[in-house]
Structures are given as structure tokens and as C-alpha cells.
Amino acid sequence: MQIKEAIFTKSSSTWKECPAERMPEYAFIGRSNVGKSSFINMLTNNSKLAKTSSKPGKTQLINHFLINKEWFLVDLPGYGYAKINKSIREGFNEMIAGYFLHSKNLVYMCVLIDSRLEPQKIDLEFLRTLGENHIPFVLIFTKADKLSGTKVRTNVQTFLDTLSAEWEELPYYFITSAETGLGKDEFLDFIEQSNKEVAEIFQQ
Ligand code: GTP
Ligand code: MG
């Protein structure tokens, strides 16, 4: 799939305010600063579409972007940013959980994982929460340009091995870089296929 058009639709502070249009949604989530907004910009070839920052805590609302007038990309705030005020952090967590528990359009949560790190407790716990709530998800390993290919593959394998300890089936995963565009075509092809699979449900 090629992204021909990406339009910012709206920012919402709760799931109740999210766009009412019935279209498939793919939401990007992960630790603060993992590269969610940068990944969205890389996919859409627009470095200014989603706001990015070298400081964690940049995205603070649920942001919807309409792609090719067919589906939504959703940029979410990050989780696990320790330095942010506790009530703001709890507000983010509530916003994120409210979204994935109630969104009628959500097809996949796309959970971004920093490919440089060993498995982080907070990511594993978040995936567990998604599993407990039967929310489908895929993994996007980010910042692959910062390591050698061998090291990235080792880290990804370690993450998958850790998941195998508690999951019977492993999710789809993508190794990506917002810097080089690695993983872009593969991920967009996945969305195209997924949109076909859900088309009937969304036409009802
Ligand atoms: P919050 O909105 O704060 O939760 O962060 P985020 O997950 O949206 O991260 P963001 O896209 O703002 O990126 C955080 C920092 O990581 C920025 O300085 C980006 O330039 C950098 N970054 C993101 N993706 C990549 C990547 O693939 N490679 C490299 N080298 N840097 C990246
Ligand atoms: Mg962001």
C-alpha cells in the first residue's frame, strides 16, 4: 500500500470524543519516547504530521489521522514516563485504556518496542493487559538503525523468547527505523491485507 493522503482529523482527551466515522483504526502505543510519532511520520512521508520530541511525554492526547480516506492511524501518549507528574501519568493511562477498551474501530494495537533494550517489564505488563482484554496487537521494534543488524535480531529474538514463556502464539512483528524507512513497506502491506480482512465488518 502507498499512503497518498494523510490528514490530521482531531485530538481527543477521551475515547468518547474520538471520530465517529466507521473506519478501521490502527493505534500506536509504547513507552514514552520509543518513537511512535516518528514512525507515523515515516509511514506517511510527512515529518511534521505527528509532533515528535527528544524529550519523553510529547504526545498528550489521542490523535487521529485519516489515511487515504479509508482508515485511521492513531497516535497515543506513551506509558511509563517516570518523571511526569503522577496525576498526569495516571490520566494518560486512563486515556489509553479507555481507548483500547471502548474503541469500536480498533483493529490492532501496534505496540512499539525499543529494539536496543532487553525486554522491559513495563512493556511485558502492557502486553499482558492487552491479552487479558482480548485486544489484538502486533509488535513494532523501533530504532533499528542505532544497532547492527545482528544485535537487533538477537534482541528481537530475546523479546520473542520471553513472550513464548507466557503466550501460546506469538504476534506479528516488524523491525523498523524511522530514520531509514526500514520495515515501512512490510508494515503497510500488512495494513492493506488487514483492511481487506475486516472490510465486510466495517461495511455493515
Ligand atoms: P512520546 O510522544 O513522548 O510518548 O514519544 P514518541 O514515542 O512519540 O517518540 P518520538 O517519535 O517523539 O521520538 C522520540 C525520539 O526518538 C526523537 O528524538 C526521535 O527523533 C527519535 N527516534 C524515533 N524513532 C527513531 C528511529 O527509528 N531512529 C532513530 N535514530 N531515532 C528515532
Ligand atoms: Mg509521540
GROMACS .gro file of C-alpha atoms and ligand atoms in nm:
model
  237
    1MET     CA    1   0.000   0.000   0.000
    2GLN     CA    2   0.106   0.355  -0.071
    3ILE     CA    3  -0.007   0.634   0.159
    4LYS     CA    4  -0.134   0.900  -0.081
    5GLU     CA    5  -0.302   1.121   0.173
    6ALA     CA    6  -0.270   1.164   0.549
    7ILE     CA    7  -0.491   1.422   0.716
    8PHE     CA    8  -0.494   1.515   1.081
    9THR     CA    9  -0.856   1.470   1.191
   10LYS     CA   10  -0.869   1.554   1.560
   11SER     CA   11  -0.717   1.527   1.907
   12SER     CA   12  -0.935   1.375   2.178
   13SER     CA   13  -0.884   1.359   2.552
   14THR     CA   14  -1.112   1.057   2.595
   15TRP     CA   15  -1.234   0.772   2.376
   16LYS     CA   16  -1.580   0.930   2.386
   17GLU     CA   17  -1.459   1.223   2.175
   18CYS     CA   18  -1.290   1.009   1.908
   19PRO     CA   19  -1.416   1.041   1.546
   20ALA     CA   20  -1.749   0.867   1.491
   21GLU     CA   21  -1.671   0.753   1.134
   22ARG     CA   22  -1.679   0.378   1.096
   23MET     CA   23  -1.329   0.301   0.963
   24PRO     CA   24  -1.055   0.059   1.063
   25GLU     CA   25  -0.811   0.203   1.316
   26TYR     CA   26  -0.452   0.110   1.396
   27ALA     CA   27  -0.324   0.269   1.716
   28PHE     CA   28   0.040   0.324   1.806
   29ILE     CA   29   0.138   0.276   2.164
   30GLY     CA   30   0.455   0.210   2.365
   31ARG     CA   31   0.684   0.365   2.622
   32SER     CA   32   0.722   0.736   2.606
   33ASN     CA   33   0.999   0.830   2.358
   34VAL     CA   34   1.004   0.486   2.188
   35GLY     CA   35   0.931   0.653   1.853
   36LYS     CA   36   0.553   0.631   1.797
   37SER     CA   37   0.510   0.974   1.640
   38SER     CA   38   0.829   0.940   1.434
   39PHE     CA   39   0.706   0.606   1.300
   40ILE     CA   40   0.376   0.762   1.192
   41ASN     CA   41   0.565   1.041   1.016
   42MET     CA   42   0.790   0.790   0.840
   43LEU     CA   43   0.486   0.590   0.720
   44THR     CA   44   0.313   0.900   0.587
   45ASN     CA   45   0.626   1.068   0.440
   46ASN     CA   46   0.548   1.377   0.644
   47SER     CA   47   0.799   1.474   0.909
   48LYS     CA   48   0.559   1.730   1.053
   49LEU     CA   49   0.237   1.530   1.075
   50ALA     CA   50   0.272   1.395   1.430
   51LYS     CA   51   0.467   1.602   1.682
   52THR     CA   52   0.793   1.440   1.793
   53SER     CA   53   1.050   1.535   2.054
   54SER     CA   54   1.375   1.407   2.201
   55LYS     CA   55   1.210   1.461   2.542
   56PRO     CA   56   0.958   1.198   2.658
   57GLY     CA   57   0.595   1.292   2.712
   58LYS     CA   58   0.541   1.485   2.388
   59THR     CA   59   0.213   1.328   2.271
   60GLN     CA   60  -0.057   1.402   2.530
   61LEU     CA   61  -0.385   1.325   2.353
   62ILE     CA   62  -0.544   1.063   2.128
   63ASN     CA   63  -0.462   1.189   1.777
   64HIS     CA   64  -0.648   1.057   1.472
   65PHE     CA   65  -0.505   1.081   1.120
   66LEU     CA   66  -0.720   0.978   0.825
   67ILE     CA   67  -0.523   0.780   0.569
   68ASN     CA   68  -0.629   0.759   0.200
   69LYS     CA   69  -0.984   0.840   0.320
   70GLU     CA   70  -1.002   0.473   0.422
   71TRP     CA   71  -0.853   0.411   0.763
   72PHE     CA   72  -0.720   0.586   1.073
   73LEU     CA   73  -0.374   0.592   1.221
   74VAL     CA   74  -0.397   0.680   1.589
   75ASP     CA   75  -0.107   0.834   1.781
   76LEU     CA   76  -0.137   0.778   2.155
   77PRO     CA   77   0.056   0.920   2.450
   78GLY     CA   78   0.333   0.696   2.582
   79TYR     CA   79   0.327   0.497   2.901
   80GLY     CA   80   0.591   0.465   3.168
   81TYR     CA   81   0.741   0.813   3.173
   82ALA     CA   82   0.853   0.828   3.534
   83LYS     CA   83   0.934   1.198   3.551
   84ILE     CA   84   0.592   1.322   3.460
   85ASN     CA   85   0.356   1.435   3.737
   86LYS     CA   86   0.175   1.131   3.882
   87SER     CA   87  -0.178   1.254   3.814
   88ILE     CA   88  -0.089   1.338   3.451
   89ARG     CA   89   0.065   0.993   3.412
   90GLU     CA   90  -0.245   0.828   3.556
   91GLY     CA   91  -0.455   1.044   3.321
   92PHE     CA   92  -0.254   0.910   3.023
   93ASN     CA   93  -0.302   0.552   3.141
   94GLU     CA   94  -0.675   0.608   3.176
   95MET     CA   95  -0.691   0.768   2.831
   96ILE     CA   96  -0.501   0.476   2.674
   97ALA     CA   97  -0.704   0.204   2.850
   98GLY     CA   98  -1.031   0.387   2.779
   99TYR     CA   99  -0.934   0.395   2.413
  100PHE     CA  100  -0.843   0.029   2.368
  101LEU     CA  101  -1.130  -0.098   2.581
  102HIS     CA  102  -1.401   0.108   2.410
  103SER     CA  103  -1.294   0.194   2.055
  104LYS     CA  104  -1.533   0.029   1.812
  105ASN     CA  105  -1.294   0.079   1.521
  106LEU     CA  106  -0.973  -0.058   1.669
  107VAL     CA  107  -0.829  -0.340   1.456
  108TYR     CA  108  -0.479  -0.370   1.604
  109MET     CA  109  -0.286  -0.205   1.878
  110CYS     CA  110   0.064  -0.160   1.733
  111VAL     CA  111   0.296  -0.180   2.032
  112LEU     CA  112   0.634  -0.018   1.976
  113ILE     CA  113   0.933  -0.172   2.148
  114ASP     CA  114   1.282  -0.017   2.155
  115SER     CA  115   1.500  -0.270   1.970
  116ARG     CA  116   1.807  -0.159   2.167
  117LEU     CA  117   1.682  -0.276   2.503
  118GLU     CA  118   1.640  -0.607   2.672
  119PRO     CA  119   1.275  -0.694   2.749
  120GLN     CA  120   1.128  -0.426   2.974
  121LYS     CA  121   0.887  -0.517   3.250
  122ILE     CA  122   0.652  -0.232   3.164
  123ASP     CA  123   0.616  -0.349   2.801
  124LEU     CA  124   0.556  -0.709   2.903
  125GLU     CA  125   0.293  -0.594   3.154
  126PHE     CA  126   0.122  -0.379   2.894
  127LEU     CA  127   0.105  -0.673   2.652
  128ARG     CA  128  -0.037  -0.887   2.931
  129THR     CA  129  -0.312  -0.629   2.987
  130LEU     CA  130  -0.396  -0.631   2.616
  131GLY     CA  131  -0.410  -1.011   2.622
  132GLU     CA  132  -0.633  -1.020   2.928
  133ASN     CA  133  -0.873  -0.788   2.747
  134HIS     CA  134  -0.856  -0.982   2.417
  135ILE     CA  135  -0.717  -0.686   2.224
  136PRO     CA  136  -0.527  -0.794   1.909
  137PHE     CA  137  -0.179  -0.647   1.882
  138VAL     CA  138   0.136  -0.651   1.669
  139LEU     CA  139   0.489  -0.551   1.772
  140ILE     CA  140   0.698  -0.284   1.606
  141PHE     CA  141   1.063  -0.287   1.706
  142THR     CA  142   1.195   0.068   1.664
  143LYS     CA  143   1.529   0.248   1.617
  144ALA     CA  144   1.691  -0.047   1.439
  145ASP     CA  145   1.932   0.199   1.271
  146LYS     CA  146   2.103   0.251   1.605
  147LEU     CA  147   2.238  -0.107   1.628
  148SER     CA  148   2.396  -0.365   1.399
  149GLY     CA  149   2.152  -0.595   1.220
  150THR     CA  150   2.284  -0.892   1.418
  151LYS     CA  151   2.232  -0.720   1.751
  152VAL     CA  152   1.879  -0.615   1.654
  153ARG     CA  153   1.790  -0.972   1.557
  154THR     CA  154   1.933  -1.104   1.885
  155ASN     CA  155   1.732  -0.853   2.088
  156VAL     CA  156   1.413  -0.925   1.895
  157GLN     CA  157   1.463  -1.298   1.944
  158THR     CA  158   1.518  -1.245   2.318
  159PHE     CA  159   1.193  -1.048   2.337
  160LEU     CA  160   1.002  -1.318   2.147
  161ASP     CA  161   1.154  -1.592   2.365
  162THR     CA  162   1.039  -1.402   2.673
  163LEU     CA  163   0.687  -1.378   2.531
  164SER     CA  164   0.688  -1.750   2.450
  165ALA     CA  165   0.709  -1.821   2.821
  166GLU     CA  166   0.355  -1.691   2.868
  167TRP     CA  167   0.192  -1.680   2.523
  168GLU     CA  168   0.094  -1.979   2.314
  169GLU     CA  169   0.102  -1.782   1.992
  170LEU     CA  170   0.346  -1.508   1.903
  171PRO     CA  171   0.224  -1.183   1.745
  172TYR     CA  172   0.323  -1.048   1.404
  173TYR     CA  173   0.626  -0.825   1.440
  174PHE     CA  174   0.814  -0.570   1.233
  175ILE     CA  175   1.172  -0.447   1.263
  176THR     CA  176   1.175  -0.079   1.176
  177SER     CA  177   1.360   0.251   1.166
  178ALA     CA  178   1.200   0.591   1.130
  179GLU     CA  179   1.543   0.716   1.017
  180THR     CA  180   1.598   0.477   0.725
  181GLY     CA  181   1.240   0.367   0.646
  182LEU     CA  182   1.322   0.005   0.729
  183GLY     CA  183   1.004  -0.201   0.770
  184LYS     CA  184   0.777   0.057   0.608
  185ASP     CA  185   0.663  -0.142   0.303
  186GLU     CA  186   0.621  -0.459   0.504
  187PHE     CA  187   0.407  -0.283   0.764
  188LEU     CA  188   0.191  -0.102   0.506
  189ASP     CA  189   0.134  -0.429   0.319
  190PHE     CA  190   0.023  -0.581   0.646
  191ILE     CA  191  -0.230  -0.299   0.698
  192GLU     CA  192  -0.357  -0.339   0.342
  193GLN     CA  193  -0.415  -0.709   0.398
  194SER     CA  194  -0.574  -0.648   0.737
  195ASN     CA  195  -0.808  -0.382   0.593
  196LYS     CA  196  -0.925  -0.636   0.334
  197GLU     CA  197  -0.992  -0.889   0.607
  198VAL     CA  198  -1.209  -0.651   0.810
  199ALA     CA  199  -1.378  -0.476   0.515
  200GLU     CA  200  -1.701  -0.669   0.549
  201ILE     CA  201  -1.739  -0.590   0.919
  202PHE     CA  202  -1.688  -0.221   0.853
  203GLN     CA  203  -1.943  -0.210   0.572
  204GLN     CA  204  -2.222  -0.334   0.797
  205GTP     P1  205   0.600   1.043   2.326
  205GTP     O1  206   0.504   1.113   2.237
  205GTP     O2  207   0.675   1.137   2.415
  205GTP     O3  208   0.542   0.928   2.400
  205GTP     O4  209   0.720   0.981   2.235
  205GTP     P2  210   0.712   0.902   2.097
  205GTP     O5  211   0.708   0.756   2.124
  205GTP     O6  212   0.608   0.957   2.007
  205GTP     O7  213   0.859   0.930   2.037
  205GTP     P3  214   0.902   1.032   1.921
  205GTP     O8  215   0.853   0.984   1.789
  205GTP     O9  216   0.866   1.172   1.962
  205GTP    O10  217   1.061   1.008   1.918
  205GTP     C1  218   1.141   1.022   2.034
  205GTP     C2  219   1.286   1.046   1.992
  205GTP    O11  220   1.340   0.929   1.930
  205GTP     C3  221   1.303   1.159   1.890
  205GTP    O12  222   1.422   1.228   1.923
  205GTP     C4  223   1.319   1.086   1.758
  205GTP    O13  224   1.393   1.158   1.662
  205GTP     C5  225   1.391   0.959   1.800
  205GTP     N1  226   1.358   0.846   1.710
  205GTP     C6  227   1.234   0.795   1.688
  205GTP     N2  228   1.240   0.691   1.603
  205GTP     C7  229   1.370   0.675   1.569
  205GTP     C8  230   1.441   0.585   1.483
  205GTP    O14  231   1.385   0.494   1.420
  205GTP     N3  232   1.577   0.600   1.477
  205GTP     C9  233   1.644   0.696   1.546
  205GTP     N4  234   1.777   0.703   1.534
  205GTP     N5  235   1.580   0.785   1.627
  205GTP    C10  236   1.446   0.775   1.638
  206MG      MG  237   0.459   1.091   2.045
   0.00000   0.00000   0.00000
